[in-house]
């Protein structure tokens, strides 16, 4: 099977973000898992190479032997993608990115999120644009969570973001791609990778995102809140490959009417 | 000396630098980033960065988190 | 990766049809390909173990050295599933099955199709039920193409069919699963494998079928009419695995509103 | 002798059994199934199955075909 | 407005069932209402002219002054459509129709339903076909609840049914039209009226059914279980008219991309 | 019928925009019609009270007797809603509004549109926000075409817009509501009327918009490009009423399984 | 005389015809249909239809009901 | 005198005010709005608004148009 797959799949079909090449197009988060062991197993099953982490205050007085996320997600093996989850202003997001850069020894790749509403976790786009400008000017490589507005996505690219990451549905909703036309418009106009961020609920949702031509998918809840997160991580790995290959293979046309795949002639009657 | 540490005021005696504060907290060797009075302090400057009464210090690290 | 996958996937999660065990849940047809070489490559890329073939009059006077389908799809390696495609009466379908049994040295497994209309290739269910009764009485193991009527599926199982194969959408239409509730009802009530037959257009469609709990998917046009059939076959292999694993893993609940996967507390501001 | 072969009437001289007809058509060794006057003839009986003028013979094999 | 409407709508666009002409294409049931008063108000608000009723054992010993459904739904004003709801065999359905004919003084129009399963209330199609043949031979005009199988619908028409009534989704589910392609195929091939029976949940569902070219819609639960049944009945009246007019008016083509409805030239800049 | 309707519908359920009350919740455009006669007939059939018009350079040298749009759409009978269609900058949009105000004798109600892309006609939201601020400060009552971003809608309301008008799908696409969740979020958070602007293709699309709780729908292409625009205008009138009444009536819950509307007891067998 | 009426056995004395049974039940003038021993009895024949001990009678009417 | 009228340069002789220009164009009585050198000129000021060589004038009206 491995031989077959390598013979079929183009080894040059890689995801390139900020000049780095990734064989996997599935990016994963690290929240909501039972423990760090499960986090690590899910990341492995997902085959992810880019892993997003949050930046939070150290819990003073905690057990100093408590395991650390970056022990499980080793920055030497994975591309760590610090995010600004929880930031509701451009200032907070910029500050979080700078803390992350210090934390990760000058690592410049960040996932910018500026939220507009604690209930929907929908992005605040004007603040996101402002933060993106500041961060790009400050030398960051910005992957940016955004709404699915094609004009906004183009603007974020113009600002210099290295990837645009539109939401497919509300974060953590699991509702799947709501507006395929918008995602398609963003993909068609983009010169940087487009990754669906948020809203995927199950494997077919991830496949749909890739079939639309997205360059990758980032997810967390769909894996972590499955009954069996590690098996779902594997499902998502296959789904992203499936969707990517289907996109590259070029699907059959949709037809209103049937088309026999067996010839309707030369029947023995 | 009172320090506003991660949003809470705490008293530290005999601590004069950021590096000493980190040691006092038992956080030596952990992967952290530190803000002192709103300014990020690179790792290499923790020893030389002196604390004063009323200073604000934020110590952060990476935790699990995903899409926004 | 192979190690990871084998550690995650349950090796006992196999498709059992008529007492035989199959690691692959993707069944493929052999029509509409450019040539037999492409047919063989697509079957390999799909990882299929059950392959359906049509029975037709031998073209008298043809080049006797012309390659034969069963050279490419070796009955020693694959389970050959002769189908009754093109039959519009129960009698023709039964006769075709008997010819197939002779052709394949007593092989009893057949795919019964009795069509009701040349335009939609929709099944004629009363004729299908009649043919199924005759074939089961004659010792055949009948996998049966049918509409997505849960009552009809249950009746076909009562008759003794070894698998029910409802259409998801018109054959060759590529429109994807139309009535998920009916497929779900069939799955919930079935004691034999349920395989979606016909209507899949791209990888996510196959994943959806599996996420509904189907035991497998049979397809032909979606692979053969892709721009790159062999790559699409690989996509479908991944999609069926993805959908199966997602079904087994148990998807997250759908929610109207967002749910943060990063904690919203302990922010440094 | 005229045989209705796969729907077309053709003349065969010097052919007396199904096995001889298969050989005459150059189909020896191919994987086939045969109906003679509407009845399936098992492989082992082709040699003994005699043909008569006007008989109907169907010879089929497996070809590519998929969902209905 | 009344003038405008009458000027626009073609007065000859009527529903013809069994030779009778109806201005309204919305048929309603009479179950699940709070009381007979609400039943009557909902029927009036729906503008229905054909009203379906069930046949049940008279409750012996009840108050003889209890109001009677046929007082509210006067057979002199409405076409009463007795149904065979609750019948799970062809025999029971035929017997119920004959009782209904006696009850309604020789009235021949019936709604045939033979159910296959008490949980889904999905029709048992072989039994339905058998009952339809018996009833047609016995002089009934049969409107028939059926699955959305185009071949079955054609067969029911051949038997002599005066209308085919495919379900859109499970009875009482309110899930809306599941398989639009099947409904469309039935409509395209039918020589008798096609009415969607069961599955409508809200006004837009009814409009969709009519836009597909159906001749009418029958519903009960969607009205009776609305918070305000009488207002929902009015909504459904408008929805059926809207869908019918949209079907006759011929909708605009769908387009992937925008098309300005204001000219993009002669701007003052 | 008229009596029935007036008895059911609440006469106080009106659309209030900028302090004015409207019985109709269907707003229409005036582009793409065959001629002004058809324009007028369609507006009448739609029952519209608010009619949007574009502002363009007068064609110098044209026949001075050429009929004028405002003869057909009399400002004394209709609320004229001048729009800034075709404007790609905030400045152009503001200038167009000011010309419109002069043209209409100080009329302050405008429909603001600032487009971001000539192909998709998707709004440029930062420019829209800027123009809205300028116009509100200049005394205009601004109804604003916007994307379906709930945070942006809230911001436009904070700025002082009198109505937010999110697009349902690309202008002139006829694809229907793409992201129902976003429209729902906007509706739930809004203190001003929410009107779906753009994307409606047929009657059921308009009904869906209203069932989500929108206060109205504005459309042009769906009517003007129907084969019979005047009949489609009537269809849309009914669809908007149907959707509104269904929203107010409170739809039945969706259920996976069937629910009989005829009692399943007291059968005579 | 015992009658199996709508599935329940009940005793009726002094009732000899279907019409009398209907009257005894207080159902005169109501819109009903009646089966007697599995056979539908037209309205006009109720008076002449005699009942015997052990007969089965079903009396039905229209009630609210909708899609299946 | 040359006027840049709706984007095209045209010559008008004997026209001194906006009101005269409107009349000259045969647009009297039509519902119009006018910009003169980028500034909107209220209806009542057309008579007093004098034109000079090279001025820019935009004359607009309402036409059919819908969603964006």
Short mmCIF file of C-alpha atoms in Angstrom, two decimals, chain F residues 29-31 52-58 60 64 66 69-70 83 85 95 98-99 102-103 105 111 113 115 145 171 197-198 218 220, chain H residues 5-7 10 12 25-27 30-35 38 40-44 46 58-68:
data_model
loop_
_atom_site.label_atom_id
_atom_site.label_comp_id
_atom_site.label_asym_id
_atom_site.label_seq_id
_atom_site.Cartn_x
_atom_site.Cartn_y
_atom_site.Cartn_z
CA UNK F 29 -34.92 47.36 -7.25
CA UNK F 30 -35.67 48.89 -10.60
CA UNK F 31 -32.89 47.55 -12.80
CA UNK F 52 -34.44 51.55 -4.76
CA UNK F 53 -33.07 53.56 -7.67
CA UNK F 54 -29.60 54.29 -8.98
CA UNK F 55 -28.14 57.75 -9.63
CA UNK F 56 -26.47 58.19 -12.99
CA UNK F 57 -25.32 60.90 -15.38
CA UNK F 58 -28.12 62.25 -17.49
CA UNK F 60 -27.14 64.63 -22.72
CA UNK F 64 -36.43 64.98 -23.81
CA UNK F 66 -38.22 59.87 -22.83
CA UNK F 69 -38.21 56.41 -13.80
CA UNK F 70 -39.63 58.75 -11.19
CA UNK F 83 -28.49 53.58 -3.78
CA UNK F 85 -24.49 51.00 -6.65
CA UNK F 95 -20.94 62.06 -3.15
CA UNK F 98 -25.46 63.94 -1.58
CA UNK F 99 -26.48 64.19 -5.23
CA UNK F 102 -30.45 67.21 -3.85
CA UNK F 103 -32.30 65.28 -6.55
CA UNK F 105 -35.48 67.55 -2.39
CA UNK F 111 -28.88 52.73 0.59
CA UNK F 113 -23.08 50.29 -0.99
CA UNK F 115 -18.14 47.59 -3.52
CA UNK F 145 -25.37 46.78 2.24
CA UNK F 171 -25.49 39.90 -5.98
CA UNK F 197 -29.99 42.25 0.28
CA UNK F 198 -28.81 40.25 -2.70
CA UNK F 218 -34.58 43.53 -0.97
CA UNK F 220 -34.04 42.93 -8.03
CA UNK H 5 -20.10 68.31 -19.03
CA UNK H 6 -20.62 64.78 -17.66
CA UNK H 7 -17.06 63.93 -18.56
CA UNK H 10 -18.49 70.73 -25.05
CA UNK H 12 -21.64 76.54 -25.19
CA UNK H 25 -29.77 71.20 -22.98
CA UNK H 26 -33.54 70.89 -23.11
CA UNK H 27 -33.65 69.59 -19.57
CA UNK H 30 -36.73 67.36 -15.42
CA UNK H 31 -35.82 66.05 -12.00
CA UNK H 32 -32.05 66.48 -11.87
CA UNK H 33 -29.21 67.12 -9.47
CA UNK H 34 -26.21 69.18 -10.51
CA UNK H 35 -22.63 69.42 -9.36
CA UNK H 38 -17.45 69.30 -7.46
CA UNK H 40 -23.68 70.37 -5.35
CA UNK H 41 -25.79 73.33 -6.46
CA UNK H 42 -29.24 73.43 -4.89
CA UNK H 43 -32.10 73.89 -7.31
CA UNK H 44 -32.78 77.43 -6.14
CA UNK H 46 -29.02 77.52 -10.49
CA UNK H 58 -22.23 66.95 -13.68
CA UNK H 59 -25.93 66.44 -14.24
CA UNK H 60 -27.47 63.29 -12.81
CA UNK H 61 -30.89 61.71 -12.42
CA UNK H 62 -32.47 58.55 -11.12
CA UNK H 63 -32.47 55.41 -13.22
CA UNK H 64 -33.34 51.80 -12.71
CA UNK H 65 -31.00 49.95 -10.43
CA UNK H 66 -31.28 47.47 -7.66
CA UNK H 67 -29.21 45.48 -5.34
CA UNK H 68 -25.64 46.64 -5.68
#
